[in-house]
Amino acid sequence: MSKILFVMTGADHWTLADGTKHPTGFWAEEAVAPYEAFKEAGHEIVVATPGGVVPTVDRGSLAPEANGGQEGADRIAAALASIAELRRPIALEDVNLDEYAAVFYPGGHGPMEDLAVDATSGRILIDALESGKPLAVVCHGPSAMLAATKDDGANAFAGYRVAAFTNAEETQAGLADKAPWLLETRLTEAGVDVRVGEPWAPNVVVDRNLVTGQNPASSAPLAAEVLKKLA
């Protein structure tokens, strides 16, 4: 059994362009689906957040409409409640990457607030990328890549093929016109090769040891790709 590091947002809001705070956090399915897949395969999970704060779930990700109906919503809520690791995270500053076989970043709008500018997270991403270990990032999680700046000022993920939450999806979700910046745009500006799939459909991109997913529907297939790399 090996350990997989879940790096998660510590934010409970996303500051919009007009300064208002949009309640958010991590997206439930993006934590639950990979967690269940990794645990079923016999791996141990350790959650890390900035400052070791207990991560906040985006309440919208628990709604029936986000889970294919009430039955799905009930299942995701129960699954989330059963993940004890979420209630006892370690601080990002205390992460020793040598202890982990893989690193995973779930999304939600929370990472847009904190991980996108978190230098400690950026260093973990750079070290994970350079280690050759599986590094998996989904949906808005790739916003953390924006903080992965090398000594020469270049982004460590420049030139990598990546899937991430798209401008089209942000528009359809109703937040694009309120957002201070858009993820697909900022990643592209940083030199990342964003591979855009159909809105809301699974889209997983594998480039070397990096595995990325576009949206919540991509989280389960992303986890399957990570398990292939760990096999």
PDB file of C-alpha atoms in Angstrom:
ATOM      1  CA  MET A   1       0.000   0.000   0.000  1.00  0.00           C
ATOM      2  CA  SER A   2       1.340   3.426  -0.928  1.00  0.00           C
ATOM      3  CA  LYS A   3       0.273   6.935   0.004  1.00  0.00           C
ATOM      4  CA  ILE A   4      -1.367   9.434  -2.337  1.00  0.00           C
ATOM      5  CA  LEU A   5      -1.322  13.129  -1.464  1.00  0.00           C
ATOM      6  CA  PHE A   6      -4.530  15.107  -2.005  1.00  0.00           C
ATOM      7  CA  VAL A   7      -3.657  18.822  -2.170  1.00  0.00           C
ATOM      8  CA  MET A   8      -6.890  20.723  -1.563  1.00  0.00           C
ATOM      9  CA  THR A   9      -8.054  24.299  -1.317  1.00  0.00           C
ATOM     10  CA  GLY A  10      -8.408  25.943   2.069  1.00  0.00           C
ATOM     11  CA  ALA A  11     -10.648  28.686   0.662  1.00  0.00           C
ATOM     12  CA  ASP A  12     -14.384  28.909   1.297  1.00  0.00           C
ATOM     13  CA  HIS A  13     -14.984  31.671  -1.249  1.00  0.00           C
ATOM     14  CA  TRP A  14     -13.829  33.037  -4.590  1.00  0.00           C
ATOM     15  CA  THR A  15     -13.429  36.797  -4.848  1.00  0.00           C
ATOM     16  CA  LEU A  16     -15.232  37.942  -7.980  1.00  0.00           C
ATOM     17  CA  ALA A  17     -14.263  40.864 -10.221  1.00  0.00           C
ATOM     18  CA  ASP A  18     -16.508  43.282  -8.303  1.00  0.00           C
ATOM     19  CA  GLY A  19     -15.031  42.246  -4.957  1.00  0.00           C
ATOM     20  CA  THR A  20     -17.973  40.141  -3.787  1.00  0.00           C
ATOM     21  CA  LYS A  21     -17.221  36.737  -2.288  1.00  0.00           C
ATOM     22  CA  HIS A  22     -18.781  33.785  -4.081  1.00  0.00           C
ATOM     23  CA  PRO A  23     -19.181  30.874  -1.612  1.00  0.00           C
ATOM     24  CA  THR A  24     -17.232  27.859  -2.811  1.00  0.00           C
ATOM     25  CA  GLY A  25     -14.555  25.352  -1.791  1.00  0.00           C
ATOM     26  CA  PHE A  26     -13.742  21.977  -3.359  1.00  0.00           C
ATOM     27  CA  TRP A  27     -16.135  20.125  -5.680  1.00  0.00           C
ATOM     28  CA  ALA A  28     -17.480  16.996  -3.993  1.00  0.00           C
ATOM     29  CA  GLU A  29     -17.363  14.540  -6.908  1.00  0.00           C
ATOM     30  CA  GLU A  30     -13.784  15.533  -7.749  1.00  0.00           C
ATOM     31  CA  ALA A  31     -12.651  14.460  -4.286  1.00  0.00           C
ATOM     32  CA  VAL A  32     -15.005  11.507  -3.788  1.00  0.00           C
ATOM     33  CA  ALA A  33     -14.588   9.651  -7.099  1.00  0.00           C
ATOM     34  CA  PRO A  34     -10.756   9.538  -7.015  1.00  0.00           C
ATOM     35  CA  TYR A  35     -10.740   8.887  -3.259  1.00  0.00           C
ATOM     36  CA  GLU A  36     -12.974   5.837  -3.694  1.00  0.00           C
ATOM     37  CA  ALA A  37     -10.944   4.545  -6.636  1.00  0.00           C
ATOM     38  CA  PHE A  38      -7.618   4.951  -4.848  1.00  0.00           C
ATOM     39  CA  LYS A  39      -8.857   3.436  -1.579  1.00  0.00           C
ATOM     40  CA  GLU A  40     -10.406   0.482  -3.400  1.00  0.00           C
ATOM     41  CA  ALA A  41      -7.012  -0.120  -5.003  1.00  0.00           C
ATOM     42  CA  GLY A  42      -5.453  -0.241  -1.541  1.00  0.00           C
ATOM     43  CA  HIS A  43      -3.826   3.163  -1.305  1.00  0.00           C
ATOM     44  CA  GLU A  44      -3.686   5.430   1.720  1.00  0.00           C
ATOM     45  CA  ILE A  45      -4.832   9.048   1.329  1.00  0.00           C
ATOM     46  CA  VAL A  46      -3.348  12.093   3.047  1.00  0.00           C
ATOM     47  CA  VAL A  47      -5.044  15.480   2.630  1.00  0.00           C
ATOM     48  CA  ALA A  48      -2.976  18.667   2.716  1.00  0.00           C
ATOM     49  CA  THR A  49      -4.244  22.259   2.633  1.00  0.00           C
ATOM     50  CA  PRO A  50      -2.698  25.702   3.089  1.00  0.00           C
ATOM     51  CA  GLY A  51      -2.176  26.082   6.823  1.00  0.00           C
ATOM     52  CA  GLY A  52      -3.758  22.673   7.480  1.00  0.00           C
ATOM     53  CA  VAL A  53      -7.294  24.111   7.512  1.00  0.00           C
ATOM     54  CA  VAL A  54     -10.179  21.681   7.088  1.00  0.00           C
ATOM     55  CA  PRO A  55     -11.333  22.027   3.467  1.00  0.00           C
ATOM     56  CA  THR A  56     -14.802  23.397   2.727  1.00  0.00           C
ATOM     57  CA  VAL A  57     -17.073  21.651   0.254  1.00  0.00           C
ATOM     58  CA  ASP A  58     -18.860  23.774  -2.339  1.00  0.00           C
ATOM     59  CA  ARG A  59     -22.503  23.384  -1.360  1.00  0.00           C
ATOM     60  CA  GLY A  60     -23.481  23.545  -5.021  1.00  0.00           C
ATOM     61  CA  SER A  61     -21.638  20.283  -5.614  1.00  0.00           C
ATOM     62  CA  LEU A  62     -24.004  18.531  -3.197  1.00  0.00           C
ATOM     63  CA  ALA A  63     -27.164  19.655  -5.032  1.00  0.00           C
ATOM     64  CA  PRO A  64     -29.357  17.102  -6.857  1.00  0.00           C
ATOM     65  CA  GLU A  65     -28.830  18.895 -10.185  1.00  0.00           C
ATOM     66  CA  ALA A  66     -25.063  18.432  -9.839  1.00  0.00           C
ATOM     67  CA  ASN A  67     -25.400  14.717  -9.093  1.00  0.00           C
ATOM     68  CA  GLY A  68     -27.985  13.404 -11.518  1.00  0.00           C
ATOM     69  CA  GLY A  69     -30.838  13.669  -9.034  1.00  0.00           C
ATOM     70  CA  GLN A  70     -31.536  13.313  -5.328  1.00  0.00           C
ATOM     71  CA  GLU A  71     -30.300   9.733  -5.101  1.00  0.00           C
ATOM     72  CA  GLY A  72     -26.932  10.739  -6.493  1.00  0.00           C
ATOM     73  CA  ALA A  73     -26.800  13.743  -4.181  1.00  0.00           C
ATOM     74  CA  ASP A  74     -27.514  11.565  -1.161  1.00  0.00           C
ATOM     75  CA  ARG A  75     -24.796   9.129  -2.193  1.00  0.00           C
ATOM     76  CA  ILE A  76     -22.146  11.828  -2.686  1.00  0.00           C
ATOM     77  CA  ALA A  77     -23.018  13.471   0.642  1.00  0.00           C
ATOM     78  CA  ALA A  78     -22.757  10.148   2.475  1.00  0.00           C
ATOM     79  CA  ALA A  79     -19.480   9.319   0.753  1.00  0.00           C
ATOM     80  CA  LEU A  80     -18.063  12.725   1.635  1.00  0.00           C
ATOM     81  CA  ALA A  81     -19.095  12.362   5.271  1.00  0.00           C
ATOM     82  CA  SER A  82     -17.249   9.036   5.462  1.00  0.00           C
ATOM     83  CA  ILE A  83     -13.878  10.488   4.388  1.00  0.00           C
ATOM     84  CA  ALA A  84     -12.153  10.965   7.736  1.00  0.00           C
ATOM     85  CA  GLU A  85      -8.975  12.266   6.053  1.00  0.00           C
ATOM     86  CA  LEU A  86     -10.818  15.476   5.119  1.00  0.00           C
ATOM     87  CA  ARG A  87     -11.254  16.298   8.799  1.00  0.00           C
ATOM     88  CA  ARG A  88      -7.567  16.002   9.677  1.00  0.00           C
ATOM     89  CA  PRO A  89      -5.483  17.592   6.931  1.00  0.00           C
ATOM     90  CA  ILE A  90      -1.807  18.369   7.273  1.00  0.00           C
ATOM     91  CA  ALA A  91      -0.326  21.727   6.295  1.00  0.00           C
ATOM     92  CA  LEU A  92       1.165  22.078   2.827  1.00  0.00           C
ATOM     93  CA  GLU A  93       4.317  23.345   4.487  1.00  0.00           C
ATOM     94  CA  ASP A  94       4.736  19.957   6.219  1.00  0.00           C
ATOM     95  CA  VAL A  95       4.515  17.833   3.055  1.00  0.00           C
ATOM     96  CA  ASN A  96       7.476  15.571   2.351  1.00  0.00           C
ATOM     97  CA  LEU A  97       6.954  14.497  -1.242  1.00  0.00           C
ATOM     98  CA  ASP A  98       9.245  11.487  -0.803  1.00  0.00           C
ATOM     99  CA  GLU A  99       6.498   9.827   1.279  1.00  0.00           C
ATOM    100  CA  TYR A 100       3.980   9.754  -1.585  1.00  0.00           C
ATOM    101  CA  ALA A 101       3.589   7.651  -4.695  1.00  0.00           C
ATOM    102  CA  ALA A 102       1.324  10.178  -6.427  1.00  0.00           C
ATOM    103  CA  VAL A 103      -0.140  13.653  -6.019  1.00  0.00           C
ATOM    104  CA  PHE A 104      -3.720  14.702  -6.803  1.00  0.00           C
ATOM    105  CA  TYR A 105      -5.402  18.120  -6.924  1.00  0.00           C
ATOM    106  CA  PRO A 106      -9.230  18.202  -7.013  1.00  0.00           C
ATOM    107  CA  GLY A 107     -11.002  21.332  -8.183  1.00  0.00           C
ATOM    108  CA  GLY A 108     -13.914  23.545  -7.292  1.00  0.00           C
ATOM    109  CA  HIS A 109     -13.547  27.316  -7.488  1.00  0.00           C
ATOM    110  CA  GLY A 110     -11.622  27.368  -4.184  1.00  0.00           C
ATOM    111  CA  PRO A 111      -8.209  26.776  -5.802  1.00  0.00           C
ATOM    112  CA  MET A 112      -8.796  29.890  -7.938  1.00  0.00           C
ATOM    113  CA  GLU A 113      -8.680  31.870  -4.679  1.00  0.00           C
ATOM    114  CA  ASP A 114      -5.741  30.333  -2.837  1.00  0.00           C
ATOM    115  CA  LEU A 115      -3.756  27.634  -4.662  1.00  0.00           C
ATOM    116  CA  ALA A 116      -3.415  29.788  -7.785  1.00  0.00           C
ATOM    117  CA  VAL A 117      -1.101  32.084  -5.803  1.00  0.00           C
ATOM    118  CA  ASP A 118       0.305  29.646  -3.223  1.00  0.00           C
ATOM    119  CA  ALA A 119       4.080  29.348  -3.579  1.00  0.00           C
ATOM    120  CA  THR A 120       4.282  26.240  -1.372  1.00  0.00           C
ATOM    121  CA  SER A 121       1.755  24.454  -3.560  1.00  0.00           C
ATOM    122  CA  GLY A 122       3.629  25.684  -6.617  1.00  0.00           C
ATOM    123  CA  ARG A 123       6.828  24.121  -5.319  1.00  0.00           C
ATOM    124  CA  ILE A 124       5.032  20.815  -4.613  1.00  0.00           C
ATOM    125  CA  LEU A 125       3.748  20.809  -8.191  1.00  0.00           C
ATOM    126  CA  ILE A 126       7.183  21.485  -9.637  1.00  0.00           C
ATOM    127  CA  ASP A 127       8.803  18.807  -7.472  1.00  0.00           C
ATOM    128  CA  ALA A 128       6.075  16.270  -8.314  1.00  0.00           C
ATOM    129  CA  LEU A 129       6.373  17.014 -12.024  1.00  0.00           C
ATOM    130  CA  GLU A 130      10.149  16.639 -11.947  1.00  0.00           C
ATOM    131  CA  SER A 131       9.990  13.474  -9.803  1.00  0.00           C
ATOM    132  CA  GLY A 132       8.230  11.471 -12.488  1.00  0.00           C
ATOM    133  CA  LYS A 133       5.534  10.396 -10.028  1.00  0.00           C
ATOM    134  CA  PRO A 134       1.935  10.498 -11.265  1.00  0.00           C
ATOM    135  CA  LEU A 135       0.612  14.048 -10.839  1.00  0.00           C
ATOM    136  CA  ALA A 136      -3.136  14.386 -11.388  1.00  0.00           C
ATOM    137  CA  VAL A 137      -5.106  17.630 -11.490  1.00  0.00           C
ATOM    138  CA  VAL A 138      -8.776  18.128 -12.367  1.00  0.00           C
ATOM    139  CA  CYS A 139     -11.240  20.877 -13.326  1.00  0.00           C
ATOM    140  CA  HIS A 140     -10.281  24.147 -11.554  1.00  0.00           C
ATOM    141  CA  GLY A 141      -7.376  22.371  -9.843  1.00  0.00           C
ATOM    142  CA  PRO A 142      -5.051  23.402 -12.707  1.00  0.00           C
ATOM    143  CA  SER A 143      -5.324  26.978 -11.424  1.00  0.00           C
ATOM    144  CA  ALA A 144      -2.644  25.844  -8.948  1.00  0.00           C
ATOM    145  CA  MET A 145      -0.287  25.456 -11.913  1.00  0.00           C
ATOM    146  CA  LEU A 146      -0.200  29.244 -12.200  1.00  0.00           C
ATOM    147  CA  ALA A 147       1.885  29.334  -9.001  1.00  0.00           C
ATOM    148  CA  ALA A 148       4.391  26.774 -10.341  1.00  0.00           C
ATOM    149  CA  THR A 149       6.962  29.320 -11.460  1.00  0.00           C
ATOM    150  CA  LYS A 150      10.585  28.284 -11.996  1.00  0.00           C
ATOM    151  CA  ASP A 151      13.605  30.372 -11.014  1.00  0.00           C
ATOM    152  CA  ASP A 152      13.797  31.846 -14.500  1.00  0.00           C
ATOM    153  CA  GLY A 153      10.183  33.044 -14.268  1.00  0.00           C
ATOM    154  CA  ALA A 154       8.788  30.462 -16.679  1.00  0.00           C
ATOM    155  CA  ASN A 155       5.847  28.279 -15.764  1.00  0.00           C
ATOM    156  CA  ALA A 156       6.871  24.678 -15.056  1.00  0.00           C
ATOM    157  CA  PHE A 157       3.897  23.412 -17.088  1.00  0.00           C
ATOM    158  CA  ALA A 158       4.613  25.480 -20.194  1.00  0.00           C
ATOM    159  CA  GLY A 159       4.528  23.160 -23.191  1.00  0.00           C
ATOM    160  CA  TYR A 160       2.552  20.459 -21.387  1.00  0.00           C
ATOM    161  CA  ARG A 161      -0.764  19.279 -22.800  1.00  0.00           C
ATOM    162  CA  VAL A 162      -3.413  19.871 -20.150  1.00  0.00           C
ATOM    163  CA  ALA A 163      -7.170  19.573 -19.702  1.00  0.00           C
ATOM    164  CA  ALA A 164      -8.820  22.153 -17.436  1.00  0.00           C
ATOM    165  CA  PHE A 165     -12.186  23.800 -16.852  1.00  0.00           C
ATOM    166  CA  THR A 166     -12.863  25.713 -20.038  1.00  0.00           C
ATOM    167  CA  ASN A 167     -14.035  29.234 -20.740  1.00  0.00           C
ATOM    168  CA  ALA A 168     -17.130  27.739 -22.399  1.00  0.00           C
ATOM    169  CA  GLU A 169     -17.976  25.790 -19.240  1.00  0.00           C
ATOM    170  CA  GLU A 170     -17.393  28.842 -17.037  1.00  0.00           C
ATOM    171  CA  THR A 171     -19.741  30.778 -19.313  1.00  0.00           C
ATOM    172  CA  GLN A 172     -22.405  28.055 -19.176  1.00  0.00           C
ATOM    173  CA  ALA A 173     -22.020  27.889 -15.382  1.00  0.00           C
ATOM    174  CA  GLY A 174     -22.895  31.604 -15.282  1.00  0.00           C
ATOM    175  CA  LEU A 175     -19.682  32.907 -13.709  1.00  0.00           C
ATOM    176  CA  ALA A 176     -17.510  33.909 -16.670  1.00  0.00           C
ATOM    177  CA  ASP A 177     -18.762  37.496 -16.786  1.00  0.00           C
ATOM    178  CA  LYS A 178     -18.213  37.886 -13.031  1.00  0.00           C
ATOM    179  CA  ALA A 179     -14.826  36.189 -12.832  1.00  0.00           C
ATOM    180  CA  PRO A 180     -11.657  38.200 -12.166  1.00  0.00           C
ATOM    181  CA  TRP A 181      -9.919  35.883 -14.662  1.00  0.00           C
ATOM    182  CA  LEU A 182     -10.620  32.718 -16.612  1.00  0.00           C
ATOM    183  CA  LEU A 183      -8.614  29.549 -16.106  1.00  0.00           C
ATOM    184  CA  GLU A 184      -8.261  28.446 -19.729  1.00  0.00           C
ATOM    185  CA  THR A 185      -7.096  31.935 -20.704  1.00  0.00           C
ATOM    186  CA  ARG A 186      -4.546  32.270 -17.908  1.00  0.00           C
ATOM    187  CA  LEU A 187      -3.081  28.808 -18.492  1.00  0.00           C
ATOM    188  CA  THR A 188      -2.734  29.536 -22.206  1.00  0.00           C
ATOM    189  CA  GLU A 189      -1.024  32.835 -21.423  1.00  0.00           C
ATOM    190  CA  ALA A 190       1.428  30.897 -19.216  1.00  0.00           C
ATOM    191  CA  GLY A 191       2.391  28.702 -22.166  1.00  0.00           C
ATOM    192  CA  VAL A 192       0.300  25.677 -21.218  1.00  0.00           C
ATOM    193  CA  ASP A 193      -1.250  23.760 -24.130  1.00  0.00           C
ATOM    194  CA  VAL A 194      -4.895  23.535 -23.027  1.00  0.00           C
ATOM    195  CA  ARG A 195      -6.737  20.745 -24.858  1.00  0.00           C
ATOM    196  CA  VAL A 196     -10.425  21.708 -24.889  1.00  0.00           C
ATOM    197  CA  GLY A 197     -13.070  18.986 -25.014  1.00  0.00           C
ATOM    198  CA  GLU A 198     -16.861  19.157 -25.195  1.00  0.00           C
ATOM    199  CA  PRO A 199     -18.411  21.057 -22.271  1.00  0.00           C
ATOM    200  CA  TRP A 200     -19.239  18.784 -19.309  1.00  0.00           C
ATOM    201  CA  ALA A 201     -18.098  15.595 -21.096  1.00  0.00           C
ATOM    202  CA  PRO A 202     -15.175  13.572 -19.740  1.00  0.00           C
ATOM    203  CA  ASN A 203     -11.851  14.782 -21.125  1.00  0.00           C
ATOM    204  CA  VAL A 204      -8.628  13.379 -19.684  1.00  0.00           C
ATOM    205  CA  VAL A 205      -5.245  14.336 -21.093  1.00  0.00           C
ATOM    206  CA  VAL A 206      -2.052  12.410 -20.253  1.00  0.00           C
ATOM    207  CA  ASP A 207       1.313  14.048 -20.948  1.00  0.00           C
ATOM    208  CA  ARG A 208       4.310  12.241 -19.469  1.00  0.00           C
ATOM    209  CA  ASN A 209       3.588  11.831 -15.711  1.00  0.00           C
ATOM    210  CA  LEU A 210       0.911  14.559 -15.761  1.00  0.00           C
ATOM    211  CA  VAL A 211      -2.748  13.471 -15.850  1.00  0.00           C
ATOM    212  CA  THR A 212      -5.365  16.220 -16.112  1.00  0.00           C
ATOM    213  CA  GLY A 213      -9.155  16.314 -16.375  1.00  0.00           C
ATOM    214  CA  GLN A 214     -11.453  19.030 -17.676  1.00  0.00           C
ATOM    215  CA  ASN A 215     -14.464  18.873 -15.352  1.00  0.00           C
ATOM    216  CA  PRO A 216     -16.232  16.849 -12.644  1.00  0.00           C
ATOM    217  CA  ALA A 217     -17.151  14.134 -15.163  1.00  0.00           C
ATOM    218  CA  SER A 218     -13.428  13.647 -15.797  1.00  0.00           C
ATOM    219  CA  SER A 219     -12.522  12.830 -12.191  1.00  0.00           C
ATOM    220  CA  ALA A 220     -13.285   9.088 -12.253  1.00  0.00           C
ATOM    221  CA  PRO A 221     -11.520   8.425 -15.601  1.00  0.00           C
ATOM    222  CA  LEU A 222      -8.598  10.559 -14.354  1.00  0.00           C
ATOM    223  CA  ALA A 223      -8.284   8.349 -11.270  1.00  0.00           C
ATOM    224  CA  ALA A 224      -8.273   5.265 -13.518  1.00  0.00           C
ATOM    225  CA  GLU A 225      -5.330   6.715 -15.475  1.00  0.00           C
ATOM    226  CA  VAL A 226      -3.410   7.368 -12.260  1.00  0.00           C
ATOM    227  CA  LEU A 227      -3.982   3.783 -11.109  1.00  0.00           C
ATOM    228  CA  LYS A 228      -2.631   2.528 -14.442  1.00  0.00           C
ATOM    229  CA  LYS A 229       0.557   4.507 -13.810  1.00  0.00           C
ATOM    230  CA  LEU A 230       0.850   3.132 -10.270  1.00  0.00           C
ATOM    231  CA  ALA A 231       0.317  -0.476 -11.363  1.00  0.00           C
TER     232      ALA A 231
END
